Coordinates of C-alpha atoms in Angstrom, one line a residue:
M12 CA 21.7 11.6 -5.1
A13 CA 20.1 14.3 -3.0
S14 CA 23.2 16.7 -3.1
K15 CA 24.2 15.5 -6.6
R16 CA 24.5 19.1 -8.2
R17 CA 24.1 21.1 -5.0
Q18 CA 25.0 24.7 -5.0
R19 CA 26.3 25.2 -1.5
A20 CA 24.6 27.5 0.6
Q21 CA 26.7 30.0 2.8
P22 CA 27.1 28.4 6.5
A23 CA 24.8 29.7 8.9
K24 CA 26.6 32.3 11.3
P25 CA 27.0 31.6 14.8
G26 CA 24.1 33.3 16.8
R27 CA 21.7 33.5 14.3
G28 CA 19.4 30.5 15.2
W29 CA 17.2 28.3 13.6
L30 CA 16.1 30.6 11.1
A31 CA 19.7 31.0 9.8
Y32 CA 20.0 27.1 9.3
L33 CA 16.6 27.0 7.7
K34 CA 17.8 29.6 5.1
A35 CA 21.1 27.8 4.6
L36 CA 19.1 24.5 3.9
G37 CA 16.9 26.1 1.2
P38 CA 19.1 24.5 -1.6
G39 CA 18.1 21.1 -0.5
I40 CA 14.9 21.9 -2.2
I41 CA 16.2 22.7 -5.5
S42 CA 18.7 19.8 -5.3
G43 CA 16.0 17.5 -4.6
A44 CA 14.2 18.8 -8.0
S45 CA 17.6 18.3 -9.5
D46 CA 17.7 14.6 -8.7
N47 CA 15.0 14.0 -11.0
D48 CA 17.4 13.0 -14.1
P49 CA 16.2 11.2 -16.8
T50 CA 16.9 7.5 -15.7
T51 CA 14.8 8.3 -12.7
V52 CA 11.9 10.0 -14.3
A53 CA 11.8 7.2 -16.9
T54 CA 12.1 4.4 -14.4
M55 CA 9.3 5.9 -12.2
A56 CA 7.1 6.2 -15.1
V57 CA 7.6 2.7 -16.3
L58 CA 7.2 1.1 -12.9
G59 CA 4.0 3.2 -12.1
A60 CA 2.5 1.8 -15.7
S61 CA 3.6 -1.7 -15.3
T62 CA 2.9 -2.1 -11.4
V63 CA 0.6 0.6 -10.6
Y64 CA 1.5 1.3 -6.8
G65 CA 2.9 -2.1 -6.1
L66 CA 6.6 -0.7 -5.5
S67 CA 5.7 2.4 -3.8
W68 CA 6.8 0.9 -0.4
L69 CA 10.3 0.4 -1.8
L70 CA 10.6 4.2 -1.8
V71 CA 10.2 4.2 1.9
L72 CA 13.5 2.0 2.2
V73 CA 15.0 4.4 -0.7
Y74 CA 14.7 7.5 1.5
V75 CA 16.6 5.9 4.2
F76 CA 19.3 4.4 2.3
L77 CA 19.9 7.6 0.0
A78 CA 20.0 10.0 2.8
T79 CA 22.4 7.7 4.5
I80 CA 24.8 7.4 1.4
Q81 CA 24.6 11.0 0.9
I82 CA 25.5 11.9 4.2
I83 CA 28.3 9.3 4.3
S84 CA 29.8 10.4 0.9
A85 CA 29.5 14.1 1.9
Q86 CA 31.5 13.6 5.0
V87 CA 34.3 11.5 3.2
G88 CA 34.6 14.5 0.7
I89 CA 34.9 16.9 3.3
V90 CA 37.4 15.0 5.6
A91 CA 39.2 13.2 3.3
K92 CA 39.5 16.4 0.8
G93 CA 39.3 14.1 -2.2
G94 CA 36.8 12.2 -4.1
L95 CA 36.3 8.4 -3.4
Q96 CA 38.4 7.3 -6.2
R97 CA 41.5 9.2 -4.5
A98 CA 40.6 7.8 -1.0
V99 CA 40.2 4.1 -2.1
R100 CA 43.5 4.4 -3.9
Q101 CA 45.1 5.9 -0.6
A102 CA 43.6 3.3 1.7
F103 CA 43.7 0.2 -0.3
G104 CA 46.1 0.6 -3.3
K105 CA 45.9 0.7 -7.4
R106 CA 44.6 -2.7 -8.0
W107 CA 41.4 -2.0 -5.9
G108 CA 41.3 1.4 -7.3
Y109 CA 41.0 -0.2 -10.7
L110 CA 38.2 -2.3 -9.6
L111 CA 36.2 0.6 -8.3
L112 CA 36.8 2.6 -11.5
G113 CA 35.7 -0.2 -13.7
A114 CA 32.5 -0.7 -11.5
V115 CA 31.4 2.9 -12.0
L116 CA 33.0 3.8 -15.5
A117 CA 30.7 0.9 -16.8
V118 CA 27.5 2.2 -15.3
N119 CA 28.7 5.8 -16.3
L120 CA 28.8 5.1 -19.8
V121 CA 25.6 3.3 -20.1
T122 CA 23.8 6.2 -18.3
I123 CA 25.4 8.7 -20.4
V124 CA 24.3 7.0 -23.4
A125 CA 20.7 6.9 -21.8
D126 CA 20.5 10.5 -20.9
L127 CA 21.7 11.6 -24.0
E128 CA 19.0 9.9 -25.7
A129 CA 16.6 11.3 -23.3
G130 CA 17.5 14.9 -24.3
A131 CA 17.3 13.8 -28.0
A132 CA 13.6 12.5 -27.0
A133 CA 12.8 15.6 -25.4
L134 CA 13.8 17.7 -28.4
S135 CA 12.0 15.6 -30.6
L136 CA 8.7 16.1 -28.4
L137 CA 9.1 19.5 -28.7
F138 CA 9.8 19.9 -32.4
G139 CA 8.3 16.9 -33.9
V140 CA 11.4 15.3 -35.4
D141 CA 12.9 12.1 -35.1
W142 CA 14.8 11.7 -31.8
R143 CA 18.0 10.4 -33.6
W144 CA 18.4 13.9 -35.6
F145 CA 19.2 15.5 -32.2
V146 CA 21.7 13.1 -30.7
L147 CA 24.9 14.3 -32.3
P148 CA 24.1 18.2 -32.0
F149 CA 22.9 17.4 -28.1
G150 CA 26.0 15.7 -27.3
L151 CA 28.4 18.3 -29.0
A152 CA 26.4 21.0 -27.0
M153 CA 27.2 19.1 -23.8
L154 CA 30.9 19.1 -24.5
L155 CA 30.7 22.6 -25.6
L156 CA 28.9 23.4 -22.0
L157 CA 31.7 21.9 -20.4
L158 CA 34.8 22.9 -22.3
F159 CA 33.8 26.7 -22.1
G160 CA 33.3 26.5 -18.3
S161 CA 29.6 27.8 -18.5
Y162 CA 27.9 24.5 -17.0
R163 CA 28.0 25.6 -13.4
A164 CA 26.2 29.0 -14.4
I165 CA 23.6 27.3 -16.3
S166 CA 22.9 24.6 -13.9
R167 CA 21.8 26.9 -11.5
V168 CA 18.8 28.1 -13.8
L169 CA 18.1 24.5 -15.0
E170 CA 17.4 23.3 -11.3
F171 CA 14.9 25.8 -11.0
I172 CA 13.2 24.6 -14.4
L173 CA 13.1 21.3 -12.9
L174 CA 10.5 22.3 -10.3
V175 CA 8.3 21.5 -13.4
F176 CA 8.2 17.9 -11.9
V177 CA 6.0 19.1 -9.1
A178 CA 3.3 19.0 -11.8
Y179 CA 3.4 15.7 -11.0
V180 CA 2.1 16.3 -7.5
V181 CA -1.0 17.9 -9.0
S182 CA -1.4 15.3 -11.6
A183 CA -1.7 12.6 -8.8
F184 CA -4.2 14.3 -7.1
L185 CA -6.4 15.2 -10.1
A186 CA -6.1 11.6 -11.4
R187 CA -8.0 10.6 -8.3
P188 CA -6.5 7.4 -7.3
D189 CA -7.7 5.0 -4.7
W190 CA -5.5 6.8 -1.8
G191 CA -6.4 3.9 0.5
Q192 CA -5.0 1.6 -1.9
V193 CA -2.0 3.9 -2.5
L194 CA -1.4 4.3 1.3
R195 CA -1.6 0.3 1.8
H196 CA 0.9 -0.3 -0.9
T197 CA 3.2 2.4 0.5
L198 CA 3.2 1.4 4.1
I199 CA 2.8 -2.4 4.0
P200 CA 5.9 -4.2 2.0
H201 CA 4.6 -6.6 -0.9
L202 CA 7.2 -9.0 -2.2
S203 CA 7.4 -11.1 -5.0
L204 CA 9.8 -13.6 -6.7
R205 CA 8.4 -12.9 -10.2
H206 CA 11.3 -11.8 -12.7
A207 CA 9.4 -8.6 -13.6
Y208 CA 8.9 -7.6 -9.9
I209 CA 12.8 -8.1 -9.1
E210 CA 13.8 -6.3 -12.3
G211 CA 11.8 -3.3 -11.1
M212 CA 12.8 -3.3 -7.6
L213 CA 16.7 -3.6 -8.9
A214 CA 15.7 -0.5 -11.4
M215 CA 14.5 1.6 -8.7
L216 CA 17.2 1.0 -6.3
G217 CA 19.7 1.0 -9.3
T218 CA 18.4 4.9 -10.4
T219 CA 18.1 6.2 -6.9
L220 CA 21.3 4.9 -5.3
T221 CA 23.3 4.9 -8.6
S222 CA 27.0 5.1 -7.8
Y223 CA 28.1 8.3 -9.9
A224 CA 25.6 10.2 -7.6
Y225 CA 27.6 9.7 -4.4
V226 CA 30.9 9.7 -6.2
W227 CA 30.1 13.2 -7.5
E228 CA 29.1 14.2 -4.0
S229 CA 32.3 13.4 -2.6
I230 CA 34.2 15.2 -5.4
E231 CA 31.9 18.3 -5.0
E232 CA 32.3 18.5 -1.1
A233 CA 36.1 17.9 -1.4
E234 CA 36.1 21.1 -3.8
E235 CA 34.0 23.1 -1.6
R236 CA 36.9 22.6 1.1
L237 CA 34.4 23.2 3.9
P238 CA 35.7 23.2 7.5
I239 CA 35.0 20.1 9.5
R240 CA 32.6 21.9 11.7
E241 CA 30.3 22.2 8.8
L242 CA 29.6 18.5 8.8
G243 CA 26.5 18.8 10.6
L244 CA 25.0 21.4 8.0
A245 CA 26.3 19.1 5.1
R246 CA 24.4 16.3 6.6
A247 CA 21.3 18.3 7.3
D248 CA 21.3 19.4 3.6
A249 CA 21.5 16.1 2.3
G250 CA 18.8 14.6 4.5
F251 CA 16.4 17.5 3.6
G252 CA 17.1 17.6 0.0
T253 CA 16.4 13.7 0.0
V254 CA 13.0 14.1 1.6
F255 CA 12.1 16.3 -1.4
A256 CA 13.6 14.0 -4.0
V257 CA 12.0 10.9 -2.9
A258 CA 8.5 12.9 -2.8
I259 CA 8.7 13.7 -6.3
F260 CA 9.7 9.9 -7.2
W261 CA 6.8 9.0 -5.2
F262 CA 4.2 11.4 -7.0
I263 CA 5.7 10.3 -10.4
L264 CA 5.2 6.7 -9.7
I265 CA 1.7 7.4 -8.2
S266 CA 0.4 9.8 -10.8
T267 CA 1.4 7.3 -13.8
G268 CA 0.1 4.2 -11.8
A269 CA -3.4 6.3 -11.8
T270 CA -3.3 7.1 -15.5
L271 CA -1.8 4.7 -17.4
G272 CA -1.1 1.7 -14.9
V273 CA -4.7 1.3 -14.0
N274 CA -5.6 1.3 -17.7
H275 CA -2.7 -1.3 -18.5
Q276 CA -1.0 0.9 -20.9
P277 CA 2.7 0.5 -20.8
V278 CA 5.3 3.2 -21.0
T279 CA 7.9 2.5 -24.0
T280 CA 8.4 6.1 -25.6
A281 CA 8.6 9.7 -24.0
A282 CA 5.2 10.7 -25.5
Q283 CA 3.5 7.8 -23.5
A284 CA 5.4 8.9 -20.3
A285 CA 4.0 12.3 -20.8
Q286 CA 0.5 11.2 -20.4
A287 CA 0.7 11.0 -16.7
L288 CA 0.7 14.7 -16.7
E289 CA -2.4 15.2 -18.8
P290 CA -4.8 15.6 -15.7
A291 CA -2.8 18.5 -14.5
A292 CA -1.6 20.0 -17.6
G293 CA -3.8 18.8 -20.4
A294 CA -2.7 19.6 -24.0
L295 CA 0.5 21.0 -22.6
A296 CA 1.5 17.8 -21.0
S297 CA 3.7 16.7 -23.7
D298 CA 5.4 20.0 -23.7
I299 CA 6.1 20.4 -20.0
F300 CA 7.1 16.9 -19.7
A301 CA 9.8 17.6 -22.5
V302 CA 11.0 20.6 -21.1
G303 CA 11.5 18.9 -17.7
L304 CA 13.1 16.0 -19.2
L305 CA 15.4 18.3 -21.3
A306 CA 16.5 20.3 -18.4
S307 CA 17.5 17.1 -16.2
A308 CA 19.4 15.7 -19.4
V309 CA 21.4 19.0 -19.6
L310 CA 22.2 18.6 -16.0
A311 CA 22.8 14.7 -15.9
V312 CA 25.0 14.5 -18.8
P313 CA 27.7 16.9 -17.9
V314 CA 27.9 15.6 -14.6
L315 CA 28.2 11.8 -15.6
A316 CA 31.1 12.8 -18.1
A317 CA 32.9 14.9 -15.5
T318 CA 32.4 12.2 -12.9
T319 CA 34.1 9.9 -15.3
A320 CA 37.0 12.2 -16.0
Y321 CA 37.5 13.0 -12.4
M322 CA 37.8 9.6 -11.4
L323 CA 40.4 8.8 -14.1
G324 CA 42.3 12.1 -13.0
E325 CA 42.1 10.9 -9.3
E326 CA 43.6 7.3 -10.5
F327 CA 46.2 8.4 -12.9
S328 CA 47.1 11.7 -10.9
W329 CA 45.8 14.0 -13.8
R330 CA 45.4 17.8 -13.3
S331 CA 41.4 17.6 -12.9
G332 CA 38.5 20.0 -12.2
L333 CA 35.8 21.9 -14.2
S334 CA 37.4 25.0 -12.8
E335 CA 40.6 24.6 -14.8
P336 CA 41.2 26.0 -18.1
V337 CA 41.3 23.2 -21.1
R338 CA 45.1 24.2 -21.5
R339 CA 46.1 23.0 -18.1
A340 CA 43.9 20.0 -17.8
R341 CA 43.8 18.6 -21.2
R342 CA 43.6 14.9 -20.4
F343 CA 40.8 15.6 -18.1
Y344 CA 39.0 17.5 -20.7
L345 CA 39.8 14.6 -23.6
A346 CA 38.2 12.1 -20.9
V347 CA 35.0 14.3 -20.8
G348 CA 34.9 14.3 -24.7
G349 CA 35.6 10.8 -25.1
A350 CA 32.8 9.9 -22.8
I351 CA 30.3 11.8 -24.7
L352 CA 31.5 10.8 -28.0
I353 CA 31.5 7.1 -27.0
A354 CA 27.9 7.9 -26.1
V355 CA 26.9 9.5 -29.1
V356 CA 28.1 6.4 -31.2
V357 CA 26.4 3.9 -28.9
A358 CA 23.1 6.0 -29.0
F359 CA 22.6 5.0 -32.6
A360 CA 22.3 1.1 -31.8
G361 CA 18.6 1.5 -32.0
V362 CA 17.4 0.9 -28.6
S363 CA 14.5 3.4 -27.7
P364 CA 15.4 6.3 -25.1
I365 CA 12.8 5.1 -22.5
R366 CA 13.9 1.5 -22.9
L367 CA 17.6 2.4 -22.6
L368 CA 16.8 4.7 -19.6
F369 CA 15.2 1.7 -17.7
I370 CA 18.2 -0.5 -18.8
S371 CA 20.9 1.8 -17.3
S372 CA 18.7 1.8 -14.0
I373 CA 19.2 -1.8 -13.7
A374 CA 23.1 -1.8 -14.8
G375 CA 23.1 0.9 -12.0
G376 CA 21.6 -1.6 -9.5
I377 CA 24.2 -4.3 -10.6
G378 CA 27.3 -2.0 -10.1
T379 CA 26.1 -0.1 -7.2
P380 CA 27.2 -2.8 -4.3
I381 CA 30.9 -2.6 -5.5
S382 CA 31.2 1.1 -5.1
L383 CA 29.2 1.3 -2.0
A384 CA 31.0 -1.3 -0.3
F385 CA 34.3 0.7 -1.0
L386 CA 32.5 4.0 0.1
L387 CA 31.7 2.3 3.2
L388 CA 35.2 0.9 4.0
V389 CA 36.9 4.2 3.3
A390 CA 34.4 6.2 5.5
R391 CA 35.5 3.8 8.5
D392 CA 39.4 4.0 7.5
Q393 CA 41.1 6.3 10.0
R394 CA 44.0 6.6 7.6
V395 CA 41.6 8.4 5.3
M396 CA 39.0 9.9 7.8
R397 CA 41.5 10.3 10.6
D398 CA 39.2 11.4 13.7
H399 CA 36.2 11.7 11.9
P400 CA 35.0 8.0 10.8
I401 CA 31.4 7.5 10.2
G402 CA 29.5 6.2 13.3
P403 CA 27.8 2.6 13.8
V404 CA 24.2 3.7 12.6
L405 CA 25.4 5.3 9.5
T406 CA 27.8 2.2 9.0
A407 CA 25.0 -0.4 9.7
I408 CA 22.3 1.5 7.3
G409 CA 24.9 1.7 4.6
W410 CA 25.8 -2.1 4.9
A411 CA 22.1 -3.0 4.9
A412 CA 21.7 -1.3 1.7
T413 CA 24.7 -2.6 0.1
I414 CA 23.3 -6.4 1.2
V415 CA 20.0 -5.8 -0.2
I416 CA 21.2 -4.4 -3.6
G417 CA 23.7 -7.1 -4.0
A418 CA 21.0 -9.6 -3.1
I419 CA 18.7 -8.5 -5.6
S420 CA 21.2 -8.0 -8.0
L421 CA 22.4 -11.7 -7.6
Y422 CA 18.9 -13.2 -7.7
F423 CA 18.2 -11.0 -11.1
I424 CA 21.3 -12.1 -12.7
G425 CA 20.8 -16.0 -11.5
H426 CA 17.1 -15.9 -12.6
L427 CA 18.0 -14.2 -15.9
L428 CA 20.8 -16.8 -16.6
V429 CA 18.2 -19.6 -15.7
R430 CA 15.7 -18.3 -18.2
L431 CA 18.4 -17.9 -21.1
V432 CA 19.6 -21.6 -20.4

């Protein structure tokens, strides 16, 4: 996710030295902030409230997996000159392309619904009106944002607004947690087979390693059309942005654990999630949380809808692209609109925004192993990658991530079926 919505820096010029590279990597901090989409914020808040610091160790593993996956997807986009969907179809044919398409689109639609509700919940916190009144207007606003080509310009501003999530860093310190306990839980893994614990692990991995993130990454890199020599800079940018992103994830978890978790207060609403900011923001906690949540929803919903349309376009050879005018890419924009309108309808099913955000993270975890396996197979395929397949280290870490998420998903599903029977 670390380069999910990255605005590419100009490559450093030869002979400028390490200062030029540091300047080029600056967007990594902003992209790291933008990775705090509503599903991630809600999931970390729920887990902090329910497990206190018990799952903080998993974020160390998340960093290794996340940085690796983003580097791999960036390399696929740069070398293959196309998104993951096109690369899979090229390497393995239409049938396997349909499998990838189905796996990603199912998760995308659930996540669009959740993030749409999150935007509505943020507006509810700001204006004091029930969130359901904002679902349709917010969905239509997101559609208009994409149709009139203003998303990229607005996203540059919103990514800076997302730096309000740095308030969780301040809040974590002001809450005065037992730092010895925090570090023990972070550095020493603790495993449990309890259903709630496995559910939490799956949700955390699902929201941070969700498939749309690296599919979008491959699309963005392909559209940038960077030369192969820029692979090193793309890798460094992905890794640097991931450090910042995971640090914010960790502080959201710790601050929520230190304020709500230790007092056994669950997070089921946006207002409750905002309470973790009270040590830093006081009476303004709700407003600051709402602004950050709204900005992240405005960034995430168009990306999810556009990713859905891009994948359909690559599978069925449509003219696609947010840079294309509507009249030249009608099917692409119909797919964008269809995804958002379906989400608006489903959002009225009555599931609370925070609960649905957590559920979408679980869905992301279940769907991720399929798309991740395709990413790794493509990244090693010489028909697609030619002379630039990924190396053995990236391959090993990538498959380790796939196996870990796959095993947790199977255990979760099996345990759920046993409970239902």
